[in-house]
C-alpha positions as YAML, in Angstrom:
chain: A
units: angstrom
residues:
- id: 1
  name: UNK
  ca: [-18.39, 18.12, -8.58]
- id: 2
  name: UNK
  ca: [-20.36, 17.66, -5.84]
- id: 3
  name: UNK
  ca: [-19.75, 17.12, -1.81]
- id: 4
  name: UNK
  ca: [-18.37, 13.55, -1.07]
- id: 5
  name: UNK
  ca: [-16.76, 15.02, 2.03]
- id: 6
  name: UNK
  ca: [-16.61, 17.82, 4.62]
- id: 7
  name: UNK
  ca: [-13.36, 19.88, 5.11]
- id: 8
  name: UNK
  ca: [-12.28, 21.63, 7.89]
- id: 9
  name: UNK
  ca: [-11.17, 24.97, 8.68]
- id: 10
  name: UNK
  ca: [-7.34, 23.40, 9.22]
- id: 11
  name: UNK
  ca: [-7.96, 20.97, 6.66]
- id: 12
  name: UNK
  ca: [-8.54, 24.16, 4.17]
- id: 13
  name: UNK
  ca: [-5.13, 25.84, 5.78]
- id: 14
  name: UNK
  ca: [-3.53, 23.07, 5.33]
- id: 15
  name: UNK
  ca: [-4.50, 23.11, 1.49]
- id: 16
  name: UNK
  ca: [-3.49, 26.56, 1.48]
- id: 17
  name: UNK
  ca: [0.24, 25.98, 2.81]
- id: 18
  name: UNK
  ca: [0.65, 23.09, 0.15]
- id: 19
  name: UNK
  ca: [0.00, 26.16, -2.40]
- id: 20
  name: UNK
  ca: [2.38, 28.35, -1.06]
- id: 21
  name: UNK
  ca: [-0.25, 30.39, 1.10]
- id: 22
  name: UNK
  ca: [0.97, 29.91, 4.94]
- id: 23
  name: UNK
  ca: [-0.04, 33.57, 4.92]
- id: 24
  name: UNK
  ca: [-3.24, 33.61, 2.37]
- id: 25
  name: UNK
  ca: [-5.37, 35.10, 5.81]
- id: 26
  name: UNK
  ca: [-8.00, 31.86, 5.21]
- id: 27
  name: UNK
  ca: [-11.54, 33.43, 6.82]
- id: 28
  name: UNK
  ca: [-13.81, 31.01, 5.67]
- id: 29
  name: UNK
  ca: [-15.17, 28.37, 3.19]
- id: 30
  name: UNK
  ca: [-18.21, 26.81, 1.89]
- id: 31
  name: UNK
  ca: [-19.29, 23.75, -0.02]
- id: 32
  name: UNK
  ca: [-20.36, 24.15, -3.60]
- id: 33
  name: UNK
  ca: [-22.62, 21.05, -4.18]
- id: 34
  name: UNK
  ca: [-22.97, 20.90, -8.06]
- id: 35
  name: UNK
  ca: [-21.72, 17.96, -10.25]
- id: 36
  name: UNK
  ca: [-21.40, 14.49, -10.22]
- id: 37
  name: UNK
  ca: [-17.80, 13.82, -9.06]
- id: 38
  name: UNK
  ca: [-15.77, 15.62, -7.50]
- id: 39
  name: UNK
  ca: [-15.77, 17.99, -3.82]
- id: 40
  name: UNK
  ca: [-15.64, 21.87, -3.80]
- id: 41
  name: UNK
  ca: [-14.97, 24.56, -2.33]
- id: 42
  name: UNK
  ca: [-15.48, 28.62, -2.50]
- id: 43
  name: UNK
  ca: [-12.27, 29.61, -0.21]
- id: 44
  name: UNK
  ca: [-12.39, 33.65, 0.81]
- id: 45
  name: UNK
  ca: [-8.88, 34.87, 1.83]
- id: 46
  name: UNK
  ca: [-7.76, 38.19, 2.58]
- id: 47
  name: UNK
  ca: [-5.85, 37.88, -0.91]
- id: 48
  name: UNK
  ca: [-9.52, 36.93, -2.64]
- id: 49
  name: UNK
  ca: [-11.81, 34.58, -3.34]
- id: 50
  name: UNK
  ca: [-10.83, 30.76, -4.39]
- id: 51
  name: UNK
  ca: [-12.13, 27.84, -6.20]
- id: 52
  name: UNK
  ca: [-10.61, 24.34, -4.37]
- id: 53
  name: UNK
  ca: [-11.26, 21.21, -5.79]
- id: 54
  name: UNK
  ca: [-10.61, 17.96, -3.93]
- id: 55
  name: UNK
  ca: [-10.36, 15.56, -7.52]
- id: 56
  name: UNK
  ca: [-12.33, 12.39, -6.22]
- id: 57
  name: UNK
  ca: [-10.56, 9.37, -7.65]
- id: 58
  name: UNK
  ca: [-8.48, 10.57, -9.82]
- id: 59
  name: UNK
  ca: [-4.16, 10.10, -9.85]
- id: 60
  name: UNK
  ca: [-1.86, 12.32, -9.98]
- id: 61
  name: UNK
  ca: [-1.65, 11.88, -14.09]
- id: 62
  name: UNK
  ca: [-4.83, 12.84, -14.84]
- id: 63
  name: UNK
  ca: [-5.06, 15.78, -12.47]
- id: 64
  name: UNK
  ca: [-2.14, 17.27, -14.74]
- id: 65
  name: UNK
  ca: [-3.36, 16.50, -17.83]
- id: 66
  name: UNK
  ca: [-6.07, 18.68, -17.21]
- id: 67
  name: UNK
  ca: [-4.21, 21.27, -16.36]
- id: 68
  name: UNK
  ca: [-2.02, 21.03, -19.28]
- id: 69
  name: UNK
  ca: [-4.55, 21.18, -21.64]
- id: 70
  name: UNK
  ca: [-6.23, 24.28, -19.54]
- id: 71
  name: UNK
  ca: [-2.94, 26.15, -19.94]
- id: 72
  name: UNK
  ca: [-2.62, 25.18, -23.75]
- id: 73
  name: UNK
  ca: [-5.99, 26.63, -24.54]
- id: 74
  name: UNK
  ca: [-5.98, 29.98, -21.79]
- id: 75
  name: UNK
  ca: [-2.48, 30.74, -23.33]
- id: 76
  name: UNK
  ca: [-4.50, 30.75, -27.04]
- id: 77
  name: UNK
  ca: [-7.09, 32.95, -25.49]
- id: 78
  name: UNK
  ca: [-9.95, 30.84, -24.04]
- id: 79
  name: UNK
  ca: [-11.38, 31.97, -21.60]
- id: 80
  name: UNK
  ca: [-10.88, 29.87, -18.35]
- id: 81
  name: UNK
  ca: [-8.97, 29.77, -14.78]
- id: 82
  name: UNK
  ca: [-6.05, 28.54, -15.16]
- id: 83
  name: UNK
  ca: [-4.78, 26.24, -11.75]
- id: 84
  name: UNK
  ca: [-2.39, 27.65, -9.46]
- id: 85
  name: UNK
  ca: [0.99, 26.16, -8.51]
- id: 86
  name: UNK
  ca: [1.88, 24.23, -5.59]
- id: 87
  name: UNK
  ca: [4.78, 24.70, -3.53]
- id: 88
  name: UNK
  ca: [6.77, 21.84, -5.44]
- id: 89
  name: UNK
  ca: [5.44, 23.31, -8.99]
- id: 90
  name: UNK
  ca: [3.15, 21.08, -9.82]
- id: 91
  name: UNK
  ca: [-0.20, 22.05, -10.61]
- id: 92
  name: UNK
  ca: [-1.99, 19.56, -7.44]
- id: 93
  name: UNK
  ca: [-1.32, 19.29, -4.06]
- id: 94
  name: UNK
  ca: [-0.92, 15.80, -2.40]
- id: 95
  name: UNK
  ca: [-3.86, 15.70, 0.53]
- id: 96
  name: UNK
  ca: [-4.65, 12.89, 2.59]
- id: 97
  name: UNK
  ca: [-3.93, 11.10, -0.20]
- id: 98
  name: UNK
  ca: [-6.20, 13.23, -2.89]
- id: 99
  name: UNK
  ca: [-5.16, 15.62, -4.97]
- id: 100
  name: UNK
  ca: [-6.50, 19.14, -4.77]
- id: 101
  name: UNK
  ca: [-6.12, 21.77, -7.18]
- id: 102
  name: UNK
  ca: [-6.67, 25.39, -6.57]
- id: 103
  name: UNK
  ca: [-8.05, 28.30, -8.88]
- id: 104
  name: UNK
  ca: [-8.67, 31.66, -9.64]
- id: 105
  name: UNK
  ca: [-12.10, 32.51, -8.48]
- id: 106
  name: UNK
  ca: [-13.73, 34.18, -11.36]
- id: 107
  name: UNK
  ca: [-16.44, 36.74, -11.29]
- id: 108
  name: UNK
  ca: [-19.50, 36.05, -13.00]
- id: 109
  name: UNK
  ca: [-22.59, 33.17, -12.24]
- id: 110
  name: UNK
  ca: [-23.87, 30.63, -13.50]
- id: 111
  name: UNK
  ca: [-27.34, 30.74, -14.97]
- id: 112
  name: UNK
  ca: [-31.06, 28.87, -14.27]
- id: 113
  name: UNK
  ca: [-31.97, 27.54, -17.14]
- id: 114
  name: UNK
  ca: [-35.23, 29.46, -17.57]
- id: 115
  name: UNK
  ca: [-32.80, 32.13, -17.37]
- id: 116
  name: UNK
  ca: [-30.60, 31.19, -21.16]
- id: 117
  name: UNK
  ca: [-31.95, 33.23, -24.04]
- id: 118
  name: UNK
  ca: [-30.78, 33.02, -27.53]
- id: 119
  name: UNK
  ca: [-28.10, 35.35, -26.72]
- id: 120
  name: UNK
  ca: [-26.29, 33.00, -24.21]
- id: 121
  name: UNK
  ca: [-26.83, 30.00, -26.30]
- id: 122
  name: UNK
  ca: [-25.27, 32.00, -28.98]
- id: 123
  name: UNK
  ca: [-22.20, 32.77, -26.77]
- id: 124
  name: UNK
  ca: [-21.92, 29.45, -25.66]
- id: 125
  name: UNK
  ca: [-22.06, 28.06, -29.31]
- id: 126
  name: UNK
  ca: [-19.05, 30.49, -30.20]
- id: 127
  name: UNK
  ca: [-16.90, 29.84, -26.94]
- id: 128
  name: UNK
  ca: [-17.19, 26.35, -27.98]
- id: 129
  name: UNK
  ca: [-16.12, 26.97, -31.19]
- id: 130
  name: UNK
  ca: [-13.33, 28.84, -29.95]
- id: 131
  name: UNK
  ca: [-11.95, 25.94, -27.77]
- id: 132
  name: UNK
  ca: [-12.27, 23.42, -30.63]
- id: 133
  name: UNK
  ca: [-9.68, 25.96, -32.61]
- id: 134
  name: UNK
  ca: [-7.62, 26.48, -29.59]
- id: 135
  name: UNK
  ca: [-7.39, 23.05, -29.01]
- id: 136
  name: UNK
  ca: [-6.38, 22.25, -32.87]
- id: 137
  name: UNK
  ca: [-2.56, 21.86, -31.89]
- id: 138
  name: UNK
  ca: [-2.50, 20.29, -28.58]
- id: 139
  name: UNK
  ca: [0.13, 17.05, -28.76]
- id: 140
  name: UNK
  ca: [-1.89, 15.06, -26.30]
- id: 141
  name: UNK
  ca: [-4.41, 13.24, -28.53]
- id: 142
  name: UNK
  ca: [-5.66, 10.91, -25.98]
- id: 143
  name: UNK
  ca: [-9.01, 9.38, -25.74]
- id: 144
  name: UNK
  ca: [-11.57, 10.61, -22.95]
- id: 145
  name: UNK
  ca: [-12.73, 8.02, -20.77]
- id: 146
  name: UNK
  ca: [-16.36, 7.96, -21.68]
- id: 147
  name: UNK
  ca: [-16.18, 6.41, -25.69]
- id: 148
  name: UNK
  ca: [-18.65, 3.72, -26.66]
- id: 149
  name: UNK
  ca: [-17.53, 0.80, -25.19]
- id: 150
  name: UNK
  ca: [-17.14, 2.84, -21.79]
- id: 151
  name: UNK
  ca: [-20.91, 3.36, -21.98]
- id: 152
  name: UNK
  ca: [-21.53, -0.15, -22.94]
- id: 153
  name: UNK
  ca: [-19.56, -1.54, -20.10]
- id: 154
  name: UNK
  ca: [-21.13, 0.43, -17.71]
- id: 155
  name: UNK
  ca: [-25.05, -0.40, -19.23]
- id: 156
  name: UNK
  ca: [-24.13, -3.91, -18.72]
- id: 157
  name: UNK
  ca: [-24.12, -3.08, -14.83]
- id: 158
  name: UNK
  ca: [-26.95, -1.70, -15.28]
- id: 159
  name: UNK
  ca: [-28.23, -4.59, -16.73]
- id: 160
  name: UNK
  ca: [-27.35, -6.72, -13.90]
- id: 161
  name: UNK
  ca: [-29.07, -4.56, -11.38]
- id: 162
  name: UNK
  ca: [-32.27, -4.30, -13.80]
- id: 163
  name: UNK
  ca: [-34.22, -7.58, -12.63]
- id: 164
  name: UNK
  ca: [-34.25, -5.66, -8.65]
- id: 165
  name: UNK
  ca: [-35.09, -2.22, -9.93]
- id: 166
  name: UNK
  ca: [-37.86, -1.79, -12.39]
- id: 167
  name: UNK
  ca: [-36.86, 1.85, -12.74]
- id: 168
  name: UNK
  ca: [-33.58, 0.53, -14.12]
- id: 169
  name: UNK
  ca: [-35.24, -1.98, -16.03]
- id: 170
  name: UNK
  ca: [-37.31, 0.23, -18.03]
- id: 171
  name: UNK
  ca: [-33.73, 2.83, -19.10]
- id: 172
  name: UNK
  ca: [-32.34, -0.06, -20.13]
- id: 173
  name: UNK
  ca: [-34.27, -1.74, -22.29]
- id: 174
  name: UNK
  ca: [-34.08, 2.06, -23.76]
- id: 175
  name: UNK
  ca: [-30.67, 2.65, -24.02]
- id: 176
  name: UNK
  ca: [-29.19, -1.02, -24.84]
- id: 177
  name: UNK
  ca: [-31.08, -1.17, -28.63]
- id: 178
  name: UNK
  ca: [-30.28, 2.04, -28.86]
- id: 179
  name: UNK
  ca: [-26.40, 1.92, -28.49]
- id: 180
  name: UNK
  ca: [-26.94, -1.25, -30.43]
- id: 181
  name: UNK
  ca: [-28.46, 0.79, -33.69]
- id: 182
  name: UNK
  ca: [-26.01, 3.60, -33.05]
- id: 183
  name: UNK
  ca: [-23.11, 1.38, -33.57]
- id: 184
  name: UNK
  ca: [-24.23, 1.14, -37.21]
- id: 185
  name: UNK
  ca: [-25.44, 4.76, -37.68]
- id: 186
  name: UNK
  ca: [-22.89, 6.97, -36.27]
- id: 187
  name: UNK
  ca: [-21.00, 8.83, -39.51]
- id: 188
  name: UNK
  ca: [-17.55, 6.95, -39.27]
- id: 189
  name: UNK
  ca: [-15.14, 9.74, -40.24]
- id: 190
  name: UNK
  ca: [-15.72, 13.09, -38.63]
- id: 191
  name: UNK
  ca: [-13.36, 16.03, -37.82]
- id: 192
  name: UNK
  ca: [-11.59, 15.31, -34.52]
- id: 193
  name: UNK
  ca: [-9.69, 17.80, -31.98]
- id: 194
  name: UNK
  ca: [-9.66, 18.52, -28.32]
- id: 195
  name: UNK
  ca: [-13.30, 18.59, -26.68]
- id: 196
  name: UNK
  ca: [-14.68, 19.70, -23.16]
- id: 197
  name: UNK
  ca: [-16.76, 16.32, -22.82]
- id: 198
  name: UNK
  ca: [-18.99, 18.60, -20.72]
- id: 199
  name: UNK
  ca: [-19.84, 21.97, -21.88]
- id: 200
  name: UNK
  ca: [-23.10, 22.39, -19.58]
- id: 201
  name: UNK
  ca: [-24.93, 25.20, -18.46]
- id: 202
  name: UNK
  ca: [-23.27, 24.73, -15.06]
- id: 203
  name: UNK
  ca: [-19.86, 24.92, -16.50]
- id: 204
  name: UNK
  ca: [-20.29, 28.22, -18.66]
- id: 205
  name: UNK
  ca: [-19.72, 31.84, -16.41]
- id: 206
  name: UNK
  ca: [-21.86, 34.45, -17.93]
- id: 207
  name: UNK
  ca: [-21.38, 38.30, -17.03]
- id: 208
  name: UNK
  ca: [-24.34, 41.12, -18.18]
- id: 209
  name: UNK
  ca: [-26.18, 40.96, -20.83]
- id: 210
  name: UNK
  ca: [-24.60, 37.57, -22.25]
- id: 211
  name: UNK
  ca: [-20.82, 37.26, -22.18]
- id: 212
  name: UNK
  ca: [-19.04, 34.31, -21.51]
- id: 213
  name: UNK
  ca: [-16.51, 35.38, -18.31]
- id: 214
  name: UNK
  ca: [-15.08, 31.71, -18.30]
- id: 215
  name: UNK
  ca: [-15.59, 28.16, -19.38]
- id: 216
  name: UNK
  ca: [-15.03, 25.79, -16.42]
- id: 217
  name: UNK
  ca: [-14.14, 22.59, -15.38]
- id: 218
  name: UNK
  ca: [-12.23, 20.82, -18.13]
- id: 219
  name: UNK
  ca: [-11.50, 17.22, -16.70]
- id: 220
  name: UNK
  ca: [-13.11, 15.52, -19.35]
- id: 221
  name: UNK
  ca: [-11.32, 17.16, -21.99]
- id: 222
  name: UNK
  ca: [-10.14, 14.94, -24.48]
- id: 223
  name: UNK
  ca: [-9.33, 14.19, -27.96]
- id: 224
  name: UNK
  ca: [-12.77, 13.30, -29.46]
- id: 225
  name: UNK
  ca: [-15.45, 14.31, -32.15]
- id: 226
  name: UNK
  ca: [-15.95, 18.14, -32.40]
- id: 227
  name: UNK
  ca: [-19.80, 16.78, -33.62]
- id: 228
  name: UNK
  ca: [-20.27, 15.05, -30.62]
- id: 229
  name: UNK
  ca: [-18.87, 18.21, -28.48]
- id: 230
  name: UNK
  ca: [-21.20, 20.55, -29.82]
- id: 231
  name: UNK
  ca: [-23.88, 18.00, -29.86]
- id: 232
  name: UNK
  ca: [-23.59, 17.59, -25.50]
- id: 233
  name: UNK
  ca: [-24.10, 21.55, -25.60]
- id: 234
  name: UNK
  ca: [-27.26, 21.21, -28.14]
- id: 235
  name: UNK
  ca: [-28.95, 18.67, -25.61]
- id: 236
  name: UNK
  ca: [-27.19, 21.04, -22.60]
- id: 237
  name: UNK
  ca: [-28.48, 24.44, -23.62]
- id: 238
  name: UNK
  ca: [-31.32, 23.80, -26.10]
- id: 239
  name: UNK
  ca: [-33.51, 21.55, -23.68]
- id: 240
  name: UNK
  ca: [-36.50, 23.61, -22.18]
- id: 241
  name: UNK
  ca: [-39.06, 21.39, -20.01]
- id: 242
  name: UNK
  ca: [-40.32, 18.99, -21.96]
- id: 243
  name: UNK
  ca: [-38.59, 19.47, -25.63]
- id: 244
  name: UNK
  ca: [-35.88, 21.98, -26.93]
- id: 245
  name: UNK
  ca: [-36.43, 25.24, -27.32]
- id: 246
  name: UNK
  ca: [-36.37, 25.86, -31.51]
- id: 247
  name: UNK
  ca: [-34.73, 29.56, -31.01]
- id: 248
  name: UNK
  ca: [-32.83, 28.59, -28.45]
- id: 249
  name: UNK
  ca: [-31.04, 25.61, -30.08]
- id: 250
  name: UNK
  ca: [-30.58, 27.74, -33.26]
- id: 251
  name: UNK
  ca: [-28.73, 29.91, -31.30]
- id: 252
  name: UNK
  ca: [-25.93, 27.13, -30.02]
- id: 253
  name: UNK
  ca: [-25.58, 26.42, -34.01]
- id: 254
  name: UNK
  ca: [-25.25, 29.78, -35.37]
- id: 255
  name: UNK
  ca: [-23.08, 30.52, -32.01]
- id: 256
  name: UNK
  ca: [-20.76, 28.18, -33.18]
- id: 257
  name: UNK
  ca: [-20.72, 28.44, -36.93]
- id: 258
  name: UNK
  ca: [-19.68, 32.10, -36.82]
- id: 259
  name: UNK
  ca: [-16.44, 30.66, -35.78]
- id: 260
  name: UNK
  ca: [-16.20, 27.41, -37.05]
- id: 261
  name: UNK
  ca: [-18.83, 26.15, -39.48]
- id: 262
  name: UNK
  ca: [-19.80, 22.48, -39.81]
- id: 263
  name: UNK
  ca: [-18.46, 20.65, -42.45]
- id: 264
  name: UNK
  ca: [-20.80, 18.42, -44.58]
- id: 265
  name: UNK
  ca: [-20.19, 14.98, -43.24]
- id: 266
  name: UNK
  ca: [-20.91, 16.65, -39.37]
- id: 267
  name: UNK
  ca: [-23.65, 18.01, -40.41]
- id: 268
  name: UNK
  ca: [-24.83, 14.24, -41.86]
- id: 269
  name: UNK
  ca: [-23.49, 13.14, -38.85]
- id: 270
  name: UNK
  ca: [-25.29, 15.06, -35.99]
- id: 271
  name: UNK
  ca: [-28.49, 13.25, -35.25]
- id: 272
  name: UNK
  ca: [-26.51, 10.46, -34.40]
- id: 273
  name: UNK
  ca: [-24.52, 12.57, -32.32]
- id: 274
  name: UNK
  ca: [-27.14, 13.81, -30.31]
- id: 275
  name: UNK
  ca: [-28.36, 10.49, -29.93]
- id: 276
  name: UNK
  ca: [-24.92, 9.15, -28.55]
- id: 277
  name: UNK
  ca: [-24.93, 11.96, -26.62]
- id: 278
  name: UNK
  ca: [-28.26, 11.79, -24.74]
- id: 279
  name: UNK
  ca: [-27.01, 7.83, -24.25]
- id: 280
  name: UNK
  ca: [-24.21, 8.69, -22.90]
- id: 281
  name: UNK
  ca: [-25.22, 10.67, -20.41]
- id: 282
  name: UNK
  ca: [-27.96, 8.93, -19.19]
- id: 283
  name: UNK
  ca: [-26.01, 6.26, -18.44]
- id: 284
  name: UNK
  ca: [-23.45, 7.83, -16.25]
- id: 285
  name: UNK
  ca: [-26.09, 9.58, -14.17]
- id: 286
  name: UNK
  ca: [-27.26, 6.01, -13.88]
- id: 287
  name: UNK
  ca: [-23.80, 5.15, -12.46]
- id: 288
  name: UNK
  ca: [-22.38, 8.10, -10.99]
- id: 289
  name: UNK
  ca: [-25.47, 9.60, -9.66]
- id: 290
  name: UNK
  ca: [-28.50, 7.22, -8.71]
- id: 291
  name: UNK
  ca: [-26.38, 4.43, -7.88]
- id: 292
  name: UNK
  ca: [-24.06, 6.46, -5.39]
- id: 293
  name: UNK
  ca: [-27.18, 9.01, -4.06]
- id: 294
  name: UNK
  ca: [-26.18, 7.60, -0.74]
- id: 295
  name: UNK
  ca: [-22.54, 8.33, -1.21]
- id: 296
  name: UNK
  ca: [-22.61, 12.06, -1.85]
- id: 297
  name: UNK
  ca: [-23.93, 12.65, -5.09]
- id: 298
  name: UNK
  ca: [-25.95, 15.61, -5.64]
- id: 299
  name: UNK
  ca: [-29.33, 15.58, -6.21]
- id: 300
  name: UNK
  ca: [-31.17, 17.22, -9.44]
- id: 301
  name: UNK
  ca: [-29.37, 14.90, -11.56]
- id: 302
  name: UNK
  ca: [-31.90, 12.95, -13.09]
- id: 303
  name: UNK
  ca: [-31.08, 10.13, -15.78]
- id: 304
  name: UNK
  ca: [-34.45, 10.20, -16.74]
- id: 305
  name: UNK
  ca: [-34.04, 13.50, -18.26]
- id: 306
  name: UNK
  ca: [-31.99, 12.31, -20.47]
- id: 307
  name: UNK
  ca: [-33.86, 9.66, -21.62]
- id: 308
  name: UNK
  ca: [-36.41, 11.97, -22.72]
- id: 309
  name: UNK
  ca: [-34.14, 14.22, -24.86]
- id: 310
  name: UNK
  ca: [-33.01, 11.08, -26.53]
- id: 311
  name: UNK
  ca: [-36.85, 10.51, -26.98]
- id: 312
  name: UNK
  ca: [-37.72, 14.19, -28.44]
- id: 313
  name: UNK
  ca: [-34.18, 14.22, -30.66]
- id: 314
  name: UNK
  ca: [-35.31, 10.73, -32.47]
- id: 315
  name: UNK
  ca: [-38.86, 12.51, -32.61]
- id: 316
  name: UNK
  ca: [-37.41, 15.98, -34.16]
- id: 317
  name: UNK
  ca: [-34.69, 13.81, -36.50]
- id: 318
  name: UNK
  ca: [-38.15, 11.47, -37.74]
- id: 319
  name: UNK
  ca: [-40.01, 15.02, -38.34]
- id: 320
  name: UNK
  ca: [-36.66, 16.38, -40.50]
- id: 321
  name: UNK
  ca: [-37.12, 19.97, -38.56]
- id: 322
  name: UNK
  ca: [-34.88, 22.56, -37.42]
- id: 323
  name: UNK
  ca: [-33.55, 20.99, -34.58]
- id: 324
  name: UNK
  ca: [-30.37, 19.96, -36.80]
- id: 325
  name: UNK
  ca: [-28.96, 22.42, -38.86]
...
């Protein structure tokens, strides 16, 4: 997400007529500054509140996969805002040259995460769950965009900029051995399926006490490891202030094994999971967040943090506790 750009009240109408809502009675908008990639926008209309996403980057190809694969799993009973149509059909409109898509605003918030308790952890685990079974017929079985040699690629600009930037010097001569061991280490053959990619605190709707009202924002959804899907929530949910929160984590496990339990070789395969998780995205905050924090990108999105869950996992793996089920 985030705010890369400012819109206008006619540049909102405008979005409104490509969706077929000449006469939505627009009355206002405001930025929602969260995210690493994308602009949006809370839109309140006299027919309701919604959610309008300028997708930063991104053709027209990728903007519907997403929302095929949104459809696939709502229609299978996820939970999740499903886009709206444009005039033409299509599930984007063509803007200046971006393509926005428009959604359902959903009731519900986001939580703080000194806020999550066991409880939401343990609804999060089980919505995940839930979306890896949805997901277990989808035809599209394409790669995400962020697999191993993605990462790579991108620590090798990091690299570059290293010898100018001692704060990038010191991640990377972090993260580069460590992709380098986890190339060896990571169990080969694990269950695969459709993924979020980015099941975060930010992108889970809870409603009173703990319910899940939606699970948002699927554009890195992709055909991937269900280990490593569950393992971005662990590190997402689990992570406390300085280390993960034992009853906490437990909870994202035992969330998700009430639905679908883990087989044997995931739950070999886990640590190295988290690990490649933790790598992963600490590098892209690298790229898409401290190297463009003059471009837009929100603040609060600290690499560094993830650098020190990929410390405290390695420390919890080496001391064989509960962390990993």
């Amino acid at each position: 997400m985030g705010t890369f750009r400012s819109l206008s009240a006619d540049d909102v109408k405008t979005i409104l007529a490509g969706f077929g809502l000449d006469d939505g009675g627009y009355r206002g908008h405001r930025a929602i500054a969260a995210g690493t990639i994308n602009t949006n926008l809370a839109v309140d209309t006299t027919r309701g509140r919604l959610f309008l996403r300028v997708n930063e980057g991104k053709a027209r190809a990728d903007v519907e996969r997403e929302a095929a694969i949104i459809a696939h799993v709502a229609a299978r009973g996820v939970t999740t805002p499903v886009p709206l149509p444009a005039r033409d059909g299509g599930p984007s409109f063509d803007w200046n040259g971006s393509y926005v898509s428009l959604f359902p605003f959903v009731d519900g918030r986001t939580l703080a995460r000194a806020e999550i308790e066991p409880a939401h952890a343990r609804a999060a685990g089980a919505a995940l769950a839930r979306l890896h079974l949805a997901g277990a017929d989808l035809a599209d079985h394409r790669l995400g965009r962020y697999e191993p040699e993605e990462i790579r690629r991108r620590l090798v600009r990091v690299e570059a900029l290293a010898s100018t930037d001692p704060v990038l010097a010191a991640a990377a001569a972090v993260l580069g051995p460590e992709l380098d061991r986890l190339e060896g280490e990571r169990v080969a053959a694990l269950p695969v399926g459709l993924i979020h990619g980015d099941l975060f605190i930010d992108n889970v709707l809870f409603t009173a006490p703990a319910e899940v009202a939606a699970l948002l924002d699927f554009e890195q959804a992709s055909w991937g490891r269900l280990d490593y899907d569950l393992a971005v929530s662990v590190l997402a949910f689990g992570f406390g202030g300085e280390d993960f929160r034992p009853e906490v984590t437990r909870a994202v496990f035992e969330g998700y094994q009430a639905h679908r339990p883990l087989t044997a070789a995931e739950r070999l395969g886990l640590g190295a999971e988290l690990r490649f998780a933790a790598c992963r995205f600490a590098v892209t905050r690298i790229t898409d967040v401290y190297l463009r924090r003059q471009a837009g990108a929100p603040a609060g999105k600290d690499f560094r943090r993830y650098l020190l869950r990929l410390r405290r996992v390695r420390e919890h793996l080496a001391a064989g506790d509960l962390l990993v089920p």
